[in-house]
Every structure is written in structure tokens, then in C-alpha cells.
Coordinates of C-alpha atoms in Angstrom, one line a residue:
X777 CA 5.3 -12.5 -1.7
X778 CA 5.9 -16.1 -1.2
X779 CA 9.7 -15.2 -0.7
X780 CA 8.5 -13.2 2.1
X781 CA 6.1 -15.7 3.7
X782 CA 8.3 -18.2 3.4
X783 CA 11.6 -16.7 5.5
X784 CA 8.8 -15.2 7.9
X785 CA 7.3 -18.9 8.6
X786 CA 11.1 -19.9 9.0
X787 CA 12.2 -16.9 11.2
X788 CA 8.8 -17.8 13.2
X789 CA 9.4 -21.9 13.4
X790 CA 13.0 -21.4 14.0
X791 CA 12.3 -19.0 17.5
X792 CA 9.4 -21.4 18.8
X793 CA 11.5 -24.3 17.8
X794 CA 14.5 -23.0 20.1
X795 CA 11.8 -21.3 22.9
X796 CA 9.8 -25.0 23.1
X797 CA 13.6 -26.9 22.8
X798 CA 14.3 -24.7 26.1
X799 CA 11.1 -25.5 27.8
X800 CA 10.6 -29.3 27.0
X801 CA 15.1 -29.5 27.6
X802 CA 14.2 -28.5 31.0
X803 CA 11.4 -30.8 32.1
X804 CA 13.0 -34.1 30.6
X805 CA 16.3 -32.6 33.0
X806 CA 14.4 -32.0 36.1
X807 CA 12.4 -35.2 35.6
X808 CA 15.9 -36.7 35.2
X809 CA 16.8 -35.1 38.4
X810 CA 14.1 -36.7 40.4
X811 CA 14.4 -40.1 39.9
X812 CA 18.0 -39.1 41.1
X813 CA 16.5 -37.0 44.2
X814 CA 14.1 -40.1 44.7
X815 CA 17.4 -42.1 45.5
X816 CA 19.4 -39.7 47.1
X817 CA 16.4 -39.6 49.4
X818 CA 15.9 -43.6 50.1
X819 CA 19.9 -43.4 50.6
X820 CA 19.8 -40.5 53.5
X821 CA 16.3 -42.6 54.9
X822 CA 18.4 -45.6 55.1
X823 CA 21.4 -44.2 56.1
X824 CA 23.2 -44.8 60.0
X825 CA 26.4 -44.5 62.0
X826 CA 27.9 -47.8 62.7
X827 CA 30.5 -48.3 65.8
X828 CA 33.1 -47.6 63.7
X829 CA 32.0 -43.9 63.3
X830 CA 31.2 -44.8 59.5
X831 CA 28.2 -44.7 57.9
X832 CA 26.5 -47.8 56.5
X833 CA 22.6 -48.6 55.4
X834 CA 20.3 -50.5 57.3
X835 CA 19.5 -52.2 54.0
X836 CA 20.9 -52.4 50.9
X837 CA 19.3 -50.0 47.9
X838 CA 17.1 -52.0 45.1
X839 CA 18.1 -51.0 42.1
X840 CA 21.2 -53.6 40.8
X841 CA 22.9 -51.5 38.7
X842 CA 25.0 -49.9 42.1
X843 CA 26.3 -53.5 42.2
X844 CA 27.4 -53.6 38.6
X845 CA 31.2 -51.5 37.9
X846 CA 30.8 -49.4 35.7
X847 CA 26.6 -49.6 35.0
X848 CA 26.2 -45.6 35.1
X849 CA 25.3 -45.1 38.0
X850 CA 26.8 -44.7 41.3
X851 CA 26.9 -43.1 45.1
X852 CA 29.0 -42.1 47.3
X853 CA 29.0 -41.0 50.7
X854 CA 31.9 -38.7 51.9
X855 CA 32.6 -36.8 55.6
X856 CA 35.5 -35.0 56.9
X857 CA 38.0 -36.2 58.3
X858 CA 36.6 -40.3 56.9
X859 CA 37.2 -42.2 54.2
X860 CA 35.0 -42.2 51.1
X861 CA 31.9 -44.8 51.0
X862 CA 31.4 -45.4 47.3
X863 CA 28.8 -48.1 45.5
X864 CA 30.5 -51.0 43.6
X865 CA 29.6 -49.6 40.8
X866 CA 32.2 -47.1 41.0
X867 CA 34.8 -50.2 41.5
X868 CA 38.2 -48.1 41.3
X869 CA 36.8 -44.9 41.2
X870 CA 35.1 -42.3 43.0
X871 CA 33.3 -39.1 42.8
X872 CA 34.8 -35.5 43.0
X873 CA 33.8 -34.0 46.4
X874 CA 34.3 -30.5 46.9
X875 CA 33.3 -29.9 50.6
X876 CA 34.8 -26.3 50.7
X877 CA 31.3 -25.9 49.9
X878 CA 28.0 -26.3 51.9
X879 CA 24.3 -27.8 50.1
X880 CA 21.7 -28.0 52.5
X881 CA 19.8 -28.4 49.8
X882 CA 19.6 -30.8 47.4
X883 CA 22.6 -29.7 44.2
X884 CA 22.4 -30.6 40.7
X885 CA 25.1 -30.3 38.0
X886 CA 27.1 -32.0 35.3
X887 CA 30.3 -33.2 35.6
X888 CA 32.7 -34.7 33.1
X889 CA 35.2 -35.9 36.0
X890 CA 35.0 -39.6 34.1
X891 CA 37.0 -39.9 31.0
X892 CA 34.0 -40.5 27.9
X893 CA 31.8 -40.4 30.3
X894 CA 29.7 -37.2 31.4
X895 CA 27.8 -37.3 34.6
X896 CA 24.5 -35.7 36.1
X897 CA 25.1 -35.1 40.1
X898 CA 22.9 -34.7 42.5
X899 CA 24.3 -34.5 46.0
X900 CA 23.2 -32.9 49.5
X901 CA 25.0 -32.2 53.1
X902 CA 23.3 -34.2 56.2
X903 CA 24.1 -34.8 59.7
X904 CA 23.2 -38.2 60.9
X905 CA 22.2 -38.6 64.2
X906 CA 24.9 -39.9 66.7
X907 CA 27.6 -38.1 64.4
X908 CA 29.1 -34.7 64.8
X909 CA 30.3 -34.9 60.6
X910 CA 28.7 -33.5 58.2
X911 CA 27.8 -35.6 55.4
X912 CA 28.1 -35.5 51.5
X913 CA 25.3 -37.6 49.8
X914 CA 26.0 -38.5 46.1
X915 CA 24.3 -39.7 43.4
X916 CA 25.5 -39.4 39.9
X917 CA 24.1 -41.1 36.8
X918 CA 25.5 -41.1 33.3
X919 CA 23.8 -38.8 30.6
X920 CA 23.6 -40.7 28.1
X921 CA 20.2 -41.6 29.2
X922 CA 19.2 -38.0 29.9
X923 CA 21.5 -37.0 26.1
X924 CA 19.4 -39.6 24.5
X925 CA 16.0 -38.4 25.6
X926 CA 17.0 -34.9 24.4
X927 CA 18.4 -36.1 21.2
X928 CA 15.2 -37.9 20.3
X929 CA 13.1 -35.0 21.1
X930 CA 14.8 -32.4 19.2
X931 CA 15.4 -34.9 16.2
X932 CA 11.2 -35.1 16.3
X933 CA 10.7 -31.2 17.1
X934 CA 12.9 -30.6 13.9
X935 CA 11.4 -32.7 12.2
X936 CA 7.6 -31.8 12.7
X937 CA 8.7 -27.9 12.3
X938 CA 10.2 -28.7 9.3
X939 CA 6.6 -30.7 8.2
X940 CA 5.1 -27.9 9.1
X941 CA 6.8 -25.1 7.5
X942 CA 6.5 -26.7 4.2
X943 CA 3.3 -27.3 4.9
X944 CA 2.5 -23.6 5.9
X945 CA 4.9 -22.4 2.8
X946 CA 2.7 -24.6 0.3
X947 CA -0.3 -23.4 1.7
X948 CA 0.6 -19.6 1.7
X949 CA 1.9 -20.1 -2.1
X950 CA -1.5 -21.7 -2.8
X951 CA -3.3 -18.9 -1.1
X952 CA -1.2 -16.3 -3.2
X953 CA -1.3 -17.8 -6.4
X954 CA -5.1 -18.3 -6.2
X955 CA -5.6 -14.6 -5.0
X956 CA -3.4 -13.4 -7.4
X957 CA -4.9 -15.3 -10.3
X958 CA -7.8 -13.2 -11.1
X959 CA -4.7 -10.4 -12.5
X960 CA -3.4 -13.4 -15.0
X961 CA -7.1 -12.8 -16.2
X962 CA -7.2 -9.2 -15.6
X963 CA -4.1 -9.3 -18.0
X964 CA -5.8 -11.7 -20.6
X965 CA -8.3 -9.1 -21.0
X966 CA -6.2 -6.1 -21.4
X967 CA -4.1 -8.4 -24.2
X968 CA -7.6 -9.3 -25.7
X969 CA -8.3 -5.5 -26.0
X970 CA -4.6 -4.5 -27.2
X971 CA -5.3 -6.5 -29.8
X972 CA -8.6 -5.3 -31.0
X973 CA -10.5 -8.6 -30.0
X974 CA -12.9 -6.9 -27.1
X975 CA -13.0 -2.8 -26.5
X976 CA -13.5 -3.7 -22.8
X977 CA -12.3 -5.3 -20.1
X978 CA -15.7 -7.7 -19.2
X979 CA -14.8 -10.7 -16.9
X980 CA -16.2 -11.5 -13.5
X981 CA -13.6 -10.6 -11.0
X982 CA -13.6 -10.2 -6.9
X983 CA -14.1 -7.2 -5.4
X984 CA -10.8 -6.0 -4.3
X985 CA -9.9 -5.7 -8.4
X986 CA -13.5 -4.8 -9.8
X987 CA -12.1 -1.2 -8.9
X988 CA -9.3 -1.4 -10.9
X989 CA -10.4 -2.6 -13.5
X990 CA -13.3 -0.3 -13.7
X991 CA -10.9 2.4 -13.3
X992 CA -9.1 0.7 -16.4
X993 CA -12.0 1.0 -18.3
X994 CA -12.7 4.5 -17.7
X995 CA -9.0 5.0 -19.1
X996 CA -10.1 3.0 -22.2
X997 CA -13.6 5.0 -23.1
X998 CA -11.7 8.2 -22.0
X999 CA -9.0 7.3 -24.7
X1000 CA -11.2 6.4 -27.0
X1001 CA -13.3 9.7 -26.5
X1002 CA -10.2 11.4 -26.8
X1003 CA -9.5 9.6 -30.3
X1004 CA -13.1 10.6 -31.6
X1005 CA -12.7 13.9 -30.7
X1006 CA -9.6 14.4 -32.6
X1007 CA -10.6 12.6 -35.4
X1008 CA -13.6 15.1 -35.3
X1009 CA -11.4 18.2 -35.0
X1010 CA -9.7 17.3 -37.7
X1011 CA -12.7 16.6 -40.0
X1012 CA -14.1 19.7 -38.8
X1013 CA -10.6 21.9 -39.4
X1014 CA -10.3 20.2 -43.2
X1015 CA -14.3 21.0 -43.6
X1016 CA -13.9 24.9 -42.2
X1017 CA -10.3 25.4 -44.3
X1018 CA -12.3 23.7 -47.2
X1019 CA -14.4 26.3 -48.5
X1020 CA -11.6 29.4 -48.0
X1021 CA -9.5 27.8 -50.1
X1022 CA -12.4 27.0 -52.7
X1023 CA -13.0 30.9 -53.0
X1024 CA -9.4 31.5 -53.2
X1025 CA -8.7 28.9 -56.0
X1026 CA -11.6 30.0 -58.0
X1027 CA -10.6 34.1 -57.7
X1028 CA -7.2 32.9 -58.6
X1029 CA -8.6 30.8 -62.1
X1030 CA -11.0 33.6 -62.9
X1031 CA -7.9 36.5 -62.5
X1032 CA -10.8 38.4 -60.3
X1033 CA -9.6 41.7 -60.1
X1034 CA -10.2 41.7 -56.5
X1035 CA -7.9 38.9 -56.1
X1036 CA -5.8 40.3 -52.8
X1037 CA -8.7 41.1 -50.7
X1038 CA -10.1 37.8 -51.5
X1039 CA -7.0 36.2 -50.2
X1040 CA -6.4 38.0 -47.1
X1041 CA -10.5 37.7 -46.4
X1042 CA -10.3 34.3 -46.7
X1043 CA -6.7 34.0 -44.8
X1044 CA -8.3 35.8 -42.0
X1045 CA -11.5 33.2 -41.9
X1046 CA -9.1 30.5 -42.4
X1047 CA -6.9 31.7 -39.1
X1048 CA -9.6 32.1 -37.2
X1049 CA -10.8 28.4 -37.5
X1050 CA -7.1 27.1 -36.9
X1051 CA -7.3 29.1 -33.7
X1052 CA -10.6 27.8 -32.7
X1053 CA -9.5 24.5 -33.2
X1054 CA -6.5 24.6 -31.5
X1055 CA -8.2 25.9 -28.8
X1056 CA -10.4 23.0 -28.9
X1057 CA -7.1 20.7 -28.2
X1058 CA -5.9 22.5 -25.7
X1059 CA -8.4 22.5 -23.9
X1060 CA -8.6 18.8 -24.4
X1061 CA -5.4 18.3 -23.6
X1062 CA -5.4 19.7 -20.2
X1063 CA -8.5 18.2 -19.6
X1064 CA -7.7 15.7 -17.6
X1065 CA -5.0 17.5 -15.3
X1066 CA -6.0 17.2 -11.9
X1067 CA -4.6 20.3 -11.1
X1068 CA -6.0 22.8 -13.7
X1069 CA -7.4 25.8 -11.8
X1070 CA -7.6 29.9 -12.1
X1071 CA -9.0 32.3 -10.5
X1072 CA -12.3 34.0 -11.9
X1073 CA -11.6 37.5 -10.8
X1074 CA -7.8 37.9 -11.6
X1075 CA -8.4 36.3 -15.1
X1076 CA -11.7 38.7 -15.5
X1077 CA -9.8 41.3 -14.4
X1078 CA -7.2 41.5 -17.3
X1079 CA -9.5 40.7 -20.0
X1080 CA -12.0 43.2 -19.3
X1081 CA -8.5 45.8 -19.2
X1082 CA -7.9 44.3 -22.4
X1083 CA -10.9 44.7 -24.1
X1084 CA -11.1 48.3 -22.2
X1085 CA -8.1 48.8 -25.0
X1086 CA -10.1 47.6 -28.1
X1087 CA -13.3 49.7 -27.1
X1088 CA -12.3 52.5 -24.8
X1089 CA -15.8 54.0 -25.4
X1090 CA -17.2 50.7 -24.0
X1091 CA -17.7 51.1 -20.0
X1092 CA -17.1 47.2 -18.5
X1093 CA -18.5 47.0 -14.4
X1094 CA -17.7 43.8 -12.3
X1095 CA -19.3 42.5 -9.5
X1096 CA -20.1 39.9 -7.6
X1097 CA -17.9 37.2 -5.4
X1098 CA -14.1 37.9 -5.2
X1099 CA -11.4 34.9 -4.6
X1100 CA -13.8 31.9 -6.4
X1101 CA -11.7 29.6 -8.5
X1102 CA -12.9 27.0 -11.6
X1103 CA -11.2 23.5 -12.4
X1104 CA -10.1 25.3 -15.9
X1105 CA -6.7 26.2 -17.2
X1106 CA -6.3 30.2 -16.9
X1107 CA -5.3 30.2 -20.6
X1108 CA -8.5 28.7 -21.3
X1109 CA -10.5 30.3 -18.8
X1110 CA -9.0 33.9 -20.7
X1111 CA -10.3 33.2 -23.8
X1112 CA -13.5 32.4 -22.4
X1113 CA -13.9 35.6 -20.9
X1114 CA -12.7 37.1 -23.9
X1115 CA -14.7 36.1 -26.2
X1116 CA -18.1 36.8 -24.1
X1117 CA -16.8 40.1 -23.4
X1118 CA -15.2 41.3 -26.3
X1119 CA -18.5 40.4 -28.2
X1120 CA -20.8 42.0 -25.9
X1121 CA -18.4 45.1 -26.2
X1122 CA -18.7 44.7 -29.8
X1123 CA -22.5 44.1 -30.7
X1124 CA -23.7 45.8 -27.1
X1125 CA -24.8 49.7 -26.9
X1126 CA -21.9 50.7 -25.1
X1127 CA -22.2 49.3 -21.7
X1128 CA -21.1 45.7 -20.1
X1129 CA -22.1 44.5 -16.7
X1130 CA -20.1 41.2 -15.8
X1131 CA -21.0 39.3 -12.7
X1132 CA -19.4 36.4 -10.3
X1133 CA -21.3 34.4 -8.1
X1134 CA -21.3 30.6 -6.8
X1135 CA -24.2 28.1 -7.6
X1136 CA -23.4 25.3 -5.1
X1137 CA -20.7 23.2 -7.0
X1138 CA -20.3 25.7 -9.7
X1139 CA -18.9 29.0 -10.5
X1140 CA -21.6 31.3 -12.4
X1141 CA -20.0 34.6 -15.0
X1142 CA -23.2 36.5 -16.1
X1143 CA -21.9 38.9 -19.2
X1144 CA -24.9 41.5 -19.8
X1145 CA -24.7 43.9 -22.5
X1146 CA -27.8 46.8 -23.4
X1147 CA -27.2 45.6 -26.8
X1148 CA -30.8 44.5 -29.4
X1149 CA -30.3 41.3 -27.6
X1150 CA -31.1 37.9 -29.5
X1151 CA -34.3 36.2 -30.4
X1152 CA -35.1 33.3 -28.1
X1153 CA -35.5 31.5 -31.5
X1154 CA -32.2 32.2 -33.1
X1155 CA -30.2 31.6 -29.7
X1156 CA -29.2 27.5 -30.4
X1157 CA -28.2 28.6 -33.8
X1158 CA -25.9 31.5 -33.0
X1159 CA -23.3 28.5 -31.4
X1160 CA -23.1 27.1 -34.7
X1161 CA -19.5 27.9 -36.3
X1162 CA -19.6 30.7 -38.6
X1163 CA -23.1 32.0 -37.6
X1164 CA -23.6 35.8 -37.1
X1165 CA -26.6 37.5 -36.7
X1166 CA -25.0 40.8 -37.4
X1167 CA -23.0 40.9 -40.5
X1168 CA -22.0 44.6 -40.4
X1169 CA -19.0 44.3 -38.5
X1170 CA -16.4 42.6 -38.6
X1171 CA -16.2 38.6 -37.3
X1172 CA -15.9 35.4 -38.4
X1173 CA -18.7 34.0 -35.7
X1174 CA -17.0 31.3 -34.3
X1175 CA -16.4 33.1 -30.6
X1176 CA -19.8 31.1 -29.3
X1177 CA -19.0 28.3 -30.7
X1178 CA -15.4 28.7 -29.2
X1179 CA -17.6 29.5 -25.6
X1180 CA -19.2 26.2 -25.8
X1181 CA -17.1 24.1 -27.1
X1182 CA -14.4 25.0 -24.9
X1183 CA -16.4 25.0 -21.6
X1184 CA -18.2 21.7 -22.2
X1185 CA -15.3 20.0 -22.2
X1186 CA -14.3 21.2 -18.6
X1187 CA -17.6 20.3 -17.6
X1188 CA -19.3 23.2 -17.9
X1189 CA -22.2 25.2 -20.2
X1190 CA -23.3 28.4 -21.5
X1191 CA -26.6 29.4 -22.1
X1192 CA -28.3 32.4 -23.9
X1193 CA -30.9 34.6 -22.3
X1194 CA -32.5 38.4 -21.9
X1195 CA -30.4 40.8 -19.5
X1196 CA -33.3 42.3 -17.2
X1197 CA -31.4 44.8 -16.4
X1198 CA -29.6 46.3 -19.5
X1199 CA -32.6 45.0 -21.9
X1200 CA -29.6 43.2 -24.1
X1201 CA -28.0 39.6 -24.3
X1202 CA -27.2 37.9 -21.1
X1203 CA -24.6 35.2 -21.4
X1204 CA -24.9 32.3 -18.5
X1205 CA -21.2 31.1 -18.3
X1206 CA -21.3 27.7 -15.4
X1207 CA -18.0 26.2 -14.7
X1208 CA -17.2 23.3 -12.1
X1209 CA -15.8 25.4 -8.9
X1210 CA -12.2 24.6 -7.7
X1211 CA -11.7 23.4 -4.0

């Protein structure tokens, strides 16, 4: 950034440097060229035709350096057909003439017709009264006046530009380093937390990067919920595989004649809570995806022809909204669904009514079965892992607590209440709608 600032300033300086060079060039020149028009002037003014035909001045012009050869500066009158009238200045010499040529007007130019010494012209055609010849009035001055003016300016210009790009340089560094310095703490912080000193990132900062660094510490309590939640999945896991494997151990020390249903009941429990678990980190895992979505009715759809499979004398209606999508991975989304429906084919009376509809910002899937229903008192209890109400067939009753776990971690929630129409269970599945 100071890189760029700096060639910038420079690319700036260096174009109004040459545009104010061109500007202030040309009034020290056309000054230059008036005091030389100011004496062209008094030299026409003073100018007549003596008997001779020549021209001569009715007095002679002020300045002394036209009397001194070789001062710098000079005139010269010239006319057709008449022999130059130069200054004594010019001593030996005299100035081009190029009569070919007409300048009513006054004519300015340089000329380097003097050997180590350029000139700066200014000359103009007159006819004098009494004469029929036009003629050439010259004055011509030596630059090095004019060179030196320039020189001096543009040394000063450069100079001062140069001042002040350094200046403007230093102060944009400044100005950088001091609006970049609240990051050096920023990064302080995030050190301070990598290394277990601080769990968040707490120091005053502006307000451009008190978004970030809120951000940041949404990433931080969003890793570290992530860390709890697998540390608790895998206490839970070793705490549901823990008793199976108690009951196995103990049928295989007391040789229980029962031994291989023992071990394939227990394998079965013990599946069933890997599966719920891994479910679980799945789910977690795609959490955070900003681009998890499925639709309700295609994913309802083939789960309710899937459980249509596993209870063919179960009759399954759907209703409600078509085309509504949830922020939830269709993986996930399916064993939702499954599990509501496949337990309120299982435990129902033989008839499931499953229903779409939208609740402002949220997706609503009522499953309603004309099953006994559950007591308002046992419903909180029924979510608990391994808790079944109705132990004559066959389960493991972790599919609510699958339900819940699974949807409150996309943000949703499931609630347990009295179908009105089918007298049974009605399941209240509410998941986040997708755009």
C-alpha cells in the first residue's frame, strides 16, 4: 500500500511538475519578450529617414549596453535594396535577416546564428514616412538571461516537488501504518488465544475491524461448540455401547445357554446407537454448509414409498404445500422423515396422514397416526435414548431421540401432541425454510 501511494504521489508530482514547468516557462518568455517589444517600440518611435535615404534616430536609445560589443544585446535595422544599420554592440557582426518573409506584426524566435551564443529575436516590418522601403526592426538579446531565469525556476520547482512528495509519502506511510495497526493487535490476540492464554479475542478496536473480529469469534465459540459436542458424542457412544457389551461379557462368563440370541440382541442395540451417533456427526458436519437444502415433498415422497414397503397394510396420505425447501441436507432430511413415519406406521392403527405447510420462516411436517397416542406426561421422556413406551415390538427407541437431536442442530424442533383428527400421536416437525 505505501508502494502504491508512493509511485501514485510521484506519477501525480511528476505531471504537475512538467504541466506548471510549461505554464510558468511561458510567462518568464513572454515577459522576456516585452521588455524586448518595449525597445523594439522606442526604436520604430524614434526612428526617421535622413537625406541620405537611410534611417537614423532622432535620439540615441538609453540603455548602454547597445554601445558595449559584444554586451548581449543588439539592433539592427535592415531595408531592401540599403545597407544594414546595426548597434555597436554588434561591432563585426550583424543579425540574420530573412526578408523573403513579411511580419507586420511583431516576430519572436530563437536563433543560434552566434557561435556560443543563442539569441531571442524579436523583429517587425515598418514603413517610415518619406520612404517607399520597407523596414526590418531588430532586436535580439542573449538567453542566458532568459536560460537563467528558467534554470533557477525549475531547479526550485524540483526541488519543492520533491519536499513535497516525501512529505506526502511519509505522511501516507504514517496514515497506513496507524490504520493498519489495530491488525498487529488483532493478531496479538489471536496468538494470545492459539496459545491458550484468552478463549477470546477482547480488545477495543475501530469500527471497520470490530466486524471481523466478531466474526472471528463466532468462528472460535462455533469451534469450540463443535469440540463439546464431539467430546459428548463420544461419551454418549462409549456410555450406550457400555452396557451391551456388559450383558454380552456376563452371558459369555456364565456359558448362558442363550448365549447367541444374547449376542445378536445386544449387536443389534449396539448398531443402532453407532447409527444414531453417526447421524449426529453428520449432521454436524454439514451444519455449517451454506448451501445444504432439499426439498420436503421429493424427500417425503420416497420415504413414505419406502415405508409403504415395510407396512403395505399401512395406508400413508400427503398433503399440504408442494415445492417448499429446508436448509437441511436431504440425507438428513430422509431419515427424519423416516423415522417419524416409519414409527407412526409401526405403533399407529393402520393409517398415516403426513402434512406440509409453511409457518413464516419455517417449514412445518405434521405426521398423524390413529394410533393410542402418548400421555401429555410421558411425551419429554419418550426423546430420551432408549425409551419406549411400547415394548412389544420390536425397537431400540432411539428414532425420537434421533428426530431431535438431528433437527436441533439445523435449527429446528419437534414437538409431541394429540392428532385431532386421527385421535393418535401428532408429531410437529419445524425446520428453517430454504430461499
Amino acid at each position: 500500500m505505501i508502494g502504491m501511494a508512493a509511485l501514485w504521489i510521484m506519477l501525480l508530482l511528476a505531471g504537475g511538475d512538467v504541466a506548471l514547468d510549461r505554464v510558468l516557462t511561458g510567462a518568464i518568455t513572454r515577459n522576456f519578450d516585452d521588455s524586448l517589444q518595449y525597445v523594439l517600440n522606442s526604436m520604430i518611435l524614434q526612428s526617421e529617414i535622413g537625406p541620405d535615404g537611410e534611417v537614423r534616430f532622432s535620439r540615441p536609445l538609453a540603455d548602454q549596453r547597445f554601445l558595449e560589443p559584444y554586451s548581449g544585446l543588439y539592433w539592427q535595422v535592415s531595408g531592401r535594396g540599403h545597407d544594414a544599420f546595426p548597434s555597436r554592440s554588434l561591432w563585426d557582426q550583424t543579425l540574420a535577416v530573412d526578408l523573403a518573409h513579411a511580419y507586420p506584426d511583431v516576430h519572436a524566435y530563437d536563433s543560434q546564428q552566434f557561435r556560443d551564443e543563442p539569441l531571442r529575436v524579436v523583429e517587425r516590418d515598418v514603413k517610415l514616412p518619406g520612404s517607399s522601403v520597407t523596414w526590418r526592426f531588430q532586436v535580439a538579446q542573449s538567453r542566458d538571461v532568459l536560460d537563467g531565469q528558467i534554470k533557477v525556476l525549475r531547479r526550485t520547482m524540483i526541488r519543492s516537488f520533491a519536499i513535497l512528495g516525501l512529505g506526502l509519502i511519509l505522511l501516507s506511510a504514517l496514515q497506513i501504518v496507524y490504520g493498519l495497526w489495530p491488525l498487529r493487535r488483532v493478531r496479538l490476540a489471536i496468538a494470545a488465544v492459539r496459545s491458550g492464554r484468552a478463549a477470546r479475542v477482547d480488545v477495543a478496536l475501530p469500527l471497520e475491524i470490530r466486524p471481523m473480529v466478531e466474526e472471528l469469534n463466532d468462528l472460535l465459540a462455533h469451534n469450540e461448540k463443535q469440540a463439546e459436542e464431539a467430546r459428548t458424542h463420544a461419551g454418549n457412544l462409549a456410555h450406550a455401547l457400555k452396557t451391551p457389551l456388559t450383558v454380552v461379557m456376563n452371558a459369555v462368563t456364565a456359558g448362558a445357554p442363550d448365549l447367541p440370541q444374547t449376542v445378536m440382541r445386544e449387536a443389534r442395540t449396539m448398531r443402532r446407537q453407532v447409527d444414531h451417533h453417526l447421524a449426529r456427526a453428520r449432521a454436524v458436519g454439514r451444519r455449517g454448509s451454506a448451501q445444504s437444502r432439499a426439498d420436503v415433498w421429493t424427500s417425503l415422497t420416497a420415504v413414505s414409498h419406502a415405508v409403504d414397503r415395510l407396512f403395505p397394510e399401512v395406508v400413508i396420505d400427503l398433503d399440504g404445500t408442494r415445492g417448499l425447501a429446508v436448509r437441511v441436507e436431504r440425507q438428513d432430511l430422509d431419515e427424519l422423515l423416516g423415522n417419524l413415519i416409519e414409527n407412526a406406521a409401526k405403533y399407529g392403527g393402520g393409517r398415516v396422514f403426513v402434512t406440509v405447510q409453511q409457518q413464516d420462516e419455517r417449514v412445518e411436517i405434521l405426521v398423524e397416526d390413529d394410533g393410542r397416542g402418548i400421555p401429555e406426561a410421558e411425551r419429554e421422556k419418550i426423546f430420551e435414548r432408549g425409551a419406549r413406551l411400547d415394548t412389544g415390538k420390536p425397537g431400540t427407541g432411539l428414532g425420537l431421540a434421533i428426530v431431535r437431536d438431528v433437527a436441533e442442530i439445523y435449527g429446528g424442533s419437534v414437538a409431541l401432541e394429540e392428532s385431532e383428527d386421527l385421535g393418535g400421536l401428532l408429531v410437529r416437525l419445524s425446520l428453517p425454510l430454504s430461499a
